[in-house]
């Protein structure tokens, strides 16, 4: 009985954290989105967001987020599958995760040194006769560095899903005459799809709001919603427009989470019914 009485007390720190560091900042962003540069109430910020400039910016952000997620998944899935087959899989997984502990800014500057005009990558290209290339401040460098940074977060949920997969199901599929591709398509992929969706969530959503990597690696070649928010707050000092972009970014993230979570629940319920 005592535990039941004290249960509401235990939720106070959690509720306070949610209110102070989640709900309050979102409410503040929504509040500022209704004001212009002079501090007057306006809906013009929301009208401006649906102009061709910001719609193009939104499509560009979704496109780069899709590319980063796609290439991360393309590399992470076979990597996670191979890890489950190795002898010391937990050790190898730890070695893959360790780089994610390093500060993001330090990793970004490391890539600036590597890909710079006088960096080791261009030195190697010069030695083999290709010559020095402008690698930094390109779409390629932005996507490449972003994929490198996000890959551990894609590998982890996929690895967990594959590691829990019952090997007897794969053996049964092969015993019934299915080839490797059919086994993957009809058995492995459907049973690990929830891990893939979790990986897509933790990669696609942050990729929408990238701004530091965009600024340092891509320069002005790539502009996303994240860099647009940074410019509105720090350069033009238009907090209203910056808040409006942030409101729509939060909405996009919420919709993505809602859709993927709903599909995960549906897949889980279907699996139980079967």
mmCIF file of C-alpha atoms in Angstrom:
data_model
loop_
_atom_site.group_PDB
_atom_site.id
_atom_site.type_symbol
_atom_site.label_atom_id
_atom_site.label_comp_id
_atom_site.label_asym_id
_atom_site.label_seq_id
_atom_site.Cartn_x
_atom_site.Cartn_y
_atom_site.Cartn_z
ATOM 1 C CA UNK A 1 0.000 0.000 0.000
ATOM 2 C CA UNK A 2 2.846 2.378 0.816
ATOM 3 C CA UNK A 3 4.374 1.878 -2.620
ATOM 4 C CA UNK A 4 1.051 2.703 -4.268
ATOM 5 C CA UNK A 5 0.746 5.886 -2.217
ATOM 6 C CA UNK A 6 4.298 6.972 -3.000
ATOM 7 C CA UNK A 7 4.031 6.207 -6.715
ATOM 8 C CA UNK A 8 2.753 9.732 -7.624
ATOM 9 C CA UNK A 9 5.703 11.191 -5.685
ATOM 10 C CA UNK A 10 8.184 9.193 -7.776
ATOM 11 C CA UNK A 11 6.779 10.714 -10.967
ATOM 12 C CA UNK A 12 7.388 14.320 -9.824
ATOM 13 C CA UNK A 13 11.061 14.534 -11.020
ATOM 14 C CA UNK A 14 10.117 12.987 -14.368
ATOM 15 C CA UNK A 15 7.132 15.328 -14.803
ATOM 16 C CA UNK A 16 9.233 18.353 -13.802
ATOM 17 C CA UNK A 17 11.918 17.402 -16.336
ATOM 18 C CA UNK A 18 9.363 17.006 -19.135
ATOM 19 C CA UNK A 19 7.686 20.317 -18.314
ATOM 20 C CA UNK A 20 10.892 22.350 -17.923
ATOM 21 C CA UNK A 21 13.051 20.900 -20.709
ATOM 22 C CA UNK A 22 10.510 19.642 -23.290
ATOM 23 C CA UNK A 23 7.118 21.337 -23.043
ATOM 24 C CA UNK A 24 8.320 24.786 -21.911
ATOM 25 C CA UNK A 25 10.895 25.217 -24.740
ATOM 26 C CA UNK A 26 8.345 24.077 -27.343
ATOM 27 C CA UNK A 27 5.749 26.487 -25.919
ATOM 28 C CA UNK A 28 8.324 29.289 -26.029
ATOM 29 C CA UNK A 29 9.164 28.537 -29.678
ATOM 30 C CA UNK A 30 5.465 28.532 -30.609
ATOM 31 C CA UNK A 31 5.004 31.819 -28.738
ATOM 32 C CA UNK A 32 7.879 33.588 -30.549
ATOM 33 C CA UNK A 33 6.676 32.325 -33.932
ATOM 34 C CA UNK A 34 3.740 34.754 -33.771
ATOM 35 C CA UNK A 35 5.921 37.887 -33.581
ATOM 36 C CA UNK A 36 7.827 39.844 -36.224
ATOM 37 C CA UNK A 37 11.156 41.709 -35.977
ATOM 38 C CA UNK A 38 9.542 44.676 -34.263
ATOM 39 C CA UNK A 39 7.759 42.530 -31.673
ATOM 40 C CA UNK A 40 4.276 42.880 -33.134
ATOM 41 C CA UNK A 41 1.842 39.960 -33.304
ATOM 42 C CA UNK A 42 1.645 38.555 -36.843
ATOM 43 C CA UNK A 43 0.823 35.464 -38.894
ATOM 44 C CA UNK A 44 3.154 36.548 -41.676
ATOM 45 C CA UNK A 45 5.875 34.147 -40.546
ATOM 46 C CA UNK A 46 3.609 31.186 -41.252
ATOM 47 C CA UNK A 47 2.624 32.681 -44.611
ATOM 48 C CA UNK A 48 6.287 33.153 -45.512
ATOM 49 C CA UNK A 49 7.069 29.528 -44.670
ATOM 50 C CA UNK A 50 4.768 28.406 -47.502
ATOM 51 C CA UNK A 51 6.608 30.574 -50.007
ATOM 52 C CA UNK A 52 8.716 28.937 -52.721
ATOM 53 C CA UNK A 53 11.976 29.679 -50.872
ATOM 54 C CA UNK A 54 11.109 27.809 -47.689
ATOM 55 C CA UNK A 55 9.238 25.011 -49.458
ATOM 56 C CA UNK A 56 12.329 24.399 -51.607
ATOM 57 C CA UNK A 57 14.429 24.470 -48.434
ATOM 58 C CA UNK A 58 12.115 21.916 -46.797
ATOM 59 C CA UNK A 59 12.283 19.590 -49.817
ATOM 60 C CA UNK A 60 16.073 19.933 -49.851
ATOM 61 C CA UNK A 61 16.253 19.040 -46.147
ATOM 62 C CA UNK A 62 14.076 15.965 -46.675
ATOM 63 C CA UNK A 63 16.163 14.939 -49.686
ATOM 64 C CA UNK A 64 19.475 15.114 -47.816
ATOM 65 C CA UNK A 65 17.946 13.387 -44.780
ATOM 66 C CA UNK A 66 16.718 10.631 -47.100
ATOM 67 C CA UNK A 67 20.166 10.214 -48.704
ATOM 68 C CA UNK A 68 21.896 10.087 -45.316
ATOM 69 C CA UNK A 69 19.364 7.552 -44.000
ATOM 70 C CA UNK A 70 19.480 5.437 -47.171
ATOM 71 C CA UNK A 71 23.282 5.138 -47.284
ATOM 72 C CA UNK A 72 23.446 4.573 -43.517
ATOM 73 C CA UNK A 73 20.961 1.712 -43.858
ATOM 74 C CA UNK A 74 22.769 0.343 -46.921
ATOM 75 C CA UNK A 75 25.999 0.078 -44.934
ATOM 76 C CA UNK A 76 24.563 -0.668 -41.490
ATOM 77 C CA UNK A 77 22.342 -3.656 -42.322
ATOM 78 C CA UNK A 78 25.029 -5.949 -43.829
ATOM 79 C CA UNK A 79 27.486 -4.747 -41.178
ATOM 80 C CA UNK A 80 25.062 -5.634 -38.383
ATOM 81 C CA UNK A 81 24.377 -9.004 -40.038
ATOM 82 C CA UNK A 82 28.096 -9.805 -40.246
ATOM 83 C CA UNK A 83 28.571 -8.754 -36.622
ATOM 84 C CA UNK A 84 26.004 -11.312 -35.465
ATOM 85 C CA UNK A 85 28.067 -14.025 -37.185
ATOM 86 C CA UNK A 86 31.406 -13.077 -35.619
ATOM 87 C CA UNK A 87 32.870 -14.769 -32.556
ATOM 88 C CA UNK A 88 33.310 -11.662 -30.395
ATOM 89 C CA UNK A 89 30.302 -9.742 -31.684
ATOM 90 C CA UNK A 90 29.834 -7.592 -28.564
ATOM 91 C CA UNK A 91 33.454 -6.449 -28.744
ATOM 92 C CA UNK A 92 33.168 -5.530 -32.431
ATOM 93 C CA UNK A 93 29.913 -3.710 -31.737
ATOM 94 C CA UNK A 94 31.631 -1.743 -28.969
ATOM 95 C CA UNK A 95 34.438 -0.742 -31.344
ATOM 96 C CA UNK A 96 31.858 0.581 -33.788
ATOM 97 C CA UNK A 97 29.997 2.522 -31.096
ATOM 98 C CA UNK A 98 33.093 4.070 -29.448
ATOM 99 C CA UNK A 99 33.581 6.775 -32.160
ATOM 100 C CA UNK A 100 30.098 8.087 -31.322
ATOM 101 C CA UNK A 101 31.425 9.006 -27.853
ATOM 102 C CA UNK A 102 33.841 11.520 -29.392
ATOM 103 C CA UNK A 103 32.643 15.119 -29.541
ATOM 104 C CA UNK A 104 30.850 15.856 -32.823
ATOM 105 C CA UNK A 105 32.776 19.099 -33.364
ATOM 106 C CA UNK A 106 36.121 17.301 -33.011
ATOM 107 C CA UNK A 107 35.097 14.669 -35.561
ATOM 108 C CA UNK A 108 33.933 17.353 -37.964
ATOM 109 C CA UNK A 109 37.235 19.221 -37.749
ATOM 110 C CA UNK A 110 39.088 15.924 -38.214
ATOM 111 C CA UNK A 111 37.273 15.447 -41.527
ATOM 112 C CA UNK A 112 38.094 19.026 -42.527
ATOM 113 C CA UNK A 113 41.768 18.126 -42.093
ATOM 114 C CA UNK A 114 41.400 14.828 -43.937
ATOM 115 C CA UNK A 115 39.450 16.218 -46.891
ATOM 116 C CA UNK A 116 41.178 19.576 -47.150
ATOM 117 C CA UNK A 117 43.095 20.614 -50.245
ATOM 118 C CA UNK A 118 46.386 19.740 -48.524
ATOM 119 C CA UNK A 119 45.004 16.823 -46.509
ATOM 120 C CA UNK A 120 45.967 13.129 -46.770
ATOM 121 C CA UNK A 121 43.025 12.278 -49.056
ATOM 122 C CA UNK A 122 44.106 14.809 -51.679
ATOM 123 C CA UNK A 123 47.756 13.827 -51.180
ATOM 124 C CA UNK A 124 46.820 10.223 -52.036
ATOM 125 C CA UNK A 125 44.837 11.346 -55.099
ATOM 126 C CA UNK A 126 47.839 13.382 -56.217
ATOM 127 C CA UNK A 127 50.182 10.406 -55.832
ATOM 128 C CA UNK A 128 48.013 8.080 -57.973
ATOM 129 C CA UNK A 129 47.771 10.693 -60.720
ATOM 130 C CA UNK A 130 44.215 11.943 -60.277
ATOM 131 C CA UNK A 131 45.335 15.291 -58.888
ATOM 132 C CA UNK A 132 43.974 17.378 -56.053
ATOM 133 C CA UNK A 133 40.204 17.721 -55.937
ATOM 134 C CA UNK A 134 37.818 20.064 -54.141
ATOM 135 C CA UNK A 135 36.262 17.535 -51.754
ATOM 136 C CA UNK A 136 35.189 19.877 -48.998
ATOM 137 C CA UNK A 137 32.158 22.147 -49.454
ATOM 138 C CA UNK A 138 30.385 19.670 -51.714
ATOM 139 C CA UNK A 139 27.235 17.554 -51.455
ATOM 140 C CA UNK A 140 29.412 14.435 -51.398
ATOM 141 C CA UNK A 141 31.477 15.540 -48.384
ATOM 142 C CA UNK A 142 28.342 16.554 -46.462
ATOM 143 C CA UNK A 143 26.552 13.225 -47.061
ATOM 144 C CA UNK A 144 29.742 11.193 -46.481
ATOM 145 C CA UNK A 145 30.551 12.794 -43.111
ATOM 146 C CA UNK A 146 26.907 12.660 -41.993
ATOM 147 C CA UNK A 147 26.646 8.962 -42.868
ATOM 148 C CA UNK A 148 29.860 8.237 -40.945
ATOM 149 C CA UNK A 149 28.505 10.010 -37.869
ATOM 150 C CA UNK A 150 25.058 8.370 -37.968
ATOM 151 C CA UNK A 151 26.071 4.788 -38.883
ATOM 152 C CA UNK A 152 26.568 3.573 -35.260
ATOM 153 C CA UNK A 153 23.027 4.715 -34.404
ATOM 154 C CA UNK A 154 21.669 2.751 -37.358
ATOM 155 C CA UNK A 155 23.722 -0.376 -36.649
ATOM 156 C CA UNK A 156 22.728 -0.760 -32.984
ATOM 157 C CA UNK A 157 18.931 -1.345 -33.329
ATOM 158 C CA UNK A 158 19.417 -3.507 -36.443
ATOM 159 C CA UNK A 159 22.057 -5.580 -34.644
ATOM 160 C CA UNK A 160 19.703 -6.119 -31.700
ATOM 161 C CA UNK A 161 16.896 -7.225 -34.035
ATOM 162 C CA UNK A 162 19.158 -9.620 -35.958
ATOM 163 C CA UNK A 163 20.740 -10.990 -32.778
ATOM 164 C CA UNK A 164 17.285 -11.914 -31.415
ATOM 165 C CA UNK A 165 16.324 -13.676 -34.638
ATOM 166 C CA UNK A 166 15.787 -17.413 -34.152
ATOM 167 C CA UNK A 167 18.306 -19.281 -36.403
ATOM 168 C CA UNK A 168 15.862 -22.193 -36.633
ATOM 169 C CA UNK A 169 13.590 -20.040 -38.810
ATOM 170 C CA UNK A 170 16.397 -19.499 -41.337
ATOM 171 C CA UNK A 171 17.227 -23.218 -41.323
ATOM 172 C CA UNK A 172 13.562 -24.069 -41.835
ATOM 173 C CA UNK A 173 13.361 -21.699 -44.789
ATOM 174 C CA UNK A 174 16.364 -23.314 -46.451
ATOM 175 C CA UNK A 175 15.043 -26.799 -45.724
ATOM 176 C CA UNK A 176 11.870 -25.843 -47.572
ATOM 177 C CA UNK A 177 13.925 -24.965 -50.653
ATOM 178 C CA UNK A 178 14.177 -21.187 -50.361
ATOM 179 C CA UNK A 179 17.366 -19.606 -51.681
ATOM 180 C CA UNK A 180 19.340 -16.952 -49.800
ATOM 181 C CA UNK A 181 17.485 -14.019 -51.385
ATOM 182 C CA UNK A 182 14.054 -15.523 -50.679
ATOM 183 C CA UNK A 183 15.060 -16.311 -47.102
ATOM 184 C CA UNK A 184 16.186 -12.737 -46.596
ATOM 185 C CA UNK A 185 13.104 -11.241 -48.277
ATOM 186 C CA UNK A 186 10.487 -13.493 -46.663
ATOM 187 C CA UNK A 187 12.038 -14.318 -43.267
ATOM 188 C CA UNK A 188 14.970 -12.138 -42.140
ATOM 189 C CA UNK A 189 13.788 -8.733 -43.375
ATOM 190 C CA UNK A 190 10.189 -8.927 -42.042
ATOM 191 C CA UNK A 191 11.369 -10.153 -38.633
ATOM 192 C CA UNK A 192 13.962 -7.356 -38.302
ATOM 193 C CA UNK A 193 11.902 -4.522 -39.804
ATOM 194 C CA UNK A 194 11.229 -2.994 -36.364
ATOM 195 C CA UNK A 195 14.985 -2.624 -35.837
ATOM 196 C CA UNK A 196 15.268 -0.953 -39.240
ATOM 197 C CA UNK A 197 12.436 1.464 -38.394
ATOM 198 C CA UNK A 198 14.092 2.361 -35.087
ATOM 199 C CA UNK A 199 17.337 3.023 -36.949
ATOM 200 C CA UNK A 200 15.528 5.164 -39.511
ATOM 201 C CA UNK A 201 13.976 7.193 -36.691
ATOM 202 C CA UNK A 202 17.265 7.945 -34.935
ATOM 203 C CA UNK A 203 18.985 8.880 -38.223
ATOM 204 C CA UNK A 204 16.339 10.594 -40.369
ATOM 205 C CA UNK A 205 14.973 12.882 -37.641
ATOM 206 C CA UNK A 206 18.352 14.374 -36.539
ATOM 207 C CA UNK A 207 19.475 14.554 -40.199
ATOM 208 C CA UNK A 208 16.586 16.951 -40.880
ATOM 209 C CA UNK A 209 17.961 19.483 -38.422
ATOM 210 C CA UNK A 210 21.714 19.310 -39.092
ATOM 211 C CA UNK A 211 23.438 22.681 -39.087
ATOM 212 C CA UNK A 212 26.985 22.395 -37.697
ATOM 213 C CA UNK A 213 28.100 19.715 -40.175
ATOM 214 C CA UNK A 214 26.265 21.582 -42.919
ATOM 215 C CA UNK A 215 28.105 24.793 -42.081
ATOM 216 C CA UNK A 216 31.607 23.373 -41.574
ATOM 217 C CA UNK A 217 31.704 20.572 -44.163
ATOM 218 C CA UNK A 218 29.355 21.815 -46.909
ATOM 219 C CA UNK A 219 29.823 25.567 -46.466
ATOM 220 C CA UNK A 220 27.085 27.404 -48.330
ATOM 221 C CA UNK A 221 26.594 24.577 -50.836
ATOM 222 C CA UNK A 222 23.974 22.831 -48.684
ATOM 223 C CA UNK A 223 21.270 24.722 -46.798
ATOM 224 C CA UNK A 224 18.802 22.804 -44.655
ATOM 225 C CA UNK A 225 16.109 23.692 -42.136
ATOM 226 C CA UNK A 226 18.731 23.538 -39.396
ATOM 227 C CA UNK A 227 20.987 26.100 -41.075
ATOM 228 C CA UNK A 228 17.953 28.277 -41.866
ATOM 229 C CA UNK A 229 17.018 28.348 -38.162
ATOM 230 C CA UNK A 230 20.626 29.221 -37.268
ATOM 231 C CA UNK A 231 20.685 32.091 -39.775
ATOM 232 C CA UNK A 232 17.352 33.494 -38.607
ATOM 233 C CA UNK A 233 18.378 33.476 -34.943
ATOM 234 C CA UNK A 234 22.066 34.442 -35.167
ATOM 235 C CA UNK A 235 22.449 36.405 -38.411
ATOM 236 C CA UNK A 236 19.204 38.228 -39.229
ATOM 237 C CA UNK A 237 18.031 38.199 -35.582
ATOM 238 C CA UNK A 238 14.528 37.293 -36.798
ATOM 239 C CA UNK A 239 13.502 35.094 -33.893
ATOM 240 C CA UNK A 240 9.916 34.931 -35.135
ATOM 241 C CA UNK A 241 10.811 33.365 -38.487
ATOM 242 C CA UNK A 242 13.409 31.103 -36.868
ATOM 243 C CA UNK A 243 10.806 29.917 -34.364
ATOM 244 C CA UNK A 244 8.290 29.315 -37.163
ATOM 245 C CA UNK A 245 10.752 27.087 -39.035
ATOM 246 C CA UNK A 246 11.473 25.276 -35.746
ATOM 247 C CA UNK A 247 7.725 24.721 -35.187
ATOM 248 C CA UNK A 248 7.365 23.041 -38.574
ATOM 249 C CA UNK A 249 10.534 21.033 -37.979
ATOM 250 C CA UNK A 250 9.078 19.737 -34.699
ATOM 251 C CA UNK A 251 5.835 18.871 -36.512
ATOM 252 C CA UNK A 252 7.739 16.955 -39.206
ATOM 253 C CA UNK A 253 9.660 15.016 -36.555
ATOM 254 C CA UNK A 254 6.492 14.235 -34.622
ATOM 255 C CA UNK A 255 4.708 12.975 -37.762
ATOM 256 C CA UNK A 256 7.676 10.751 -38.693
ATOM 257 C CA UNK A 257 7.777 9.273 -35.185
ATOM 258 C CA UNK A 258 4.007 8.799 -35.173
ATOM 259 C CA UNK A 259 3.952 7.013 -38.546
ATOM 260 C CA UNK A 260 6.888 4.695 -37.846
ATOM 261 C CA UNK A 261 5.708 3.874 -34.317
ATOM 262 C CA UNK A 262 2.197 3.095 -35.577
ATOM 263 C CA UNK A 263 3.622 0.744 -38.184
ATOM 264 C CA UNK A 264 5.808 -0.943 -35.569
ATOM 265 C CA UNK A 265 2.761 -1.579 -33.342
ATOM 266 C CA UNK A 266 0.807 -2.882 -36.321
ATOM 267 C CA UNK A 267 3.626 -5.267 -37.266
ATOM 268 C CA UNK A 268 3.911 -6.449 -33.642
ATOM 269 C CA UNK A 269 0.158 -7.101 -33.395
ATOM 270 C CA UNK A 270 0.184 -8.994 -36.697
ATOM 271 C CA UNK A 271 3.049 -11.110 -35.448
ATOM 272 C CA UNK A 272 1.151 -11.962 -32.252
ATOM 273 C CA UNK A 273 -2.003 -12.838 -34.189
ATOM 274 C CA UNK A 274 -0.066 -15.207 -36.365
#
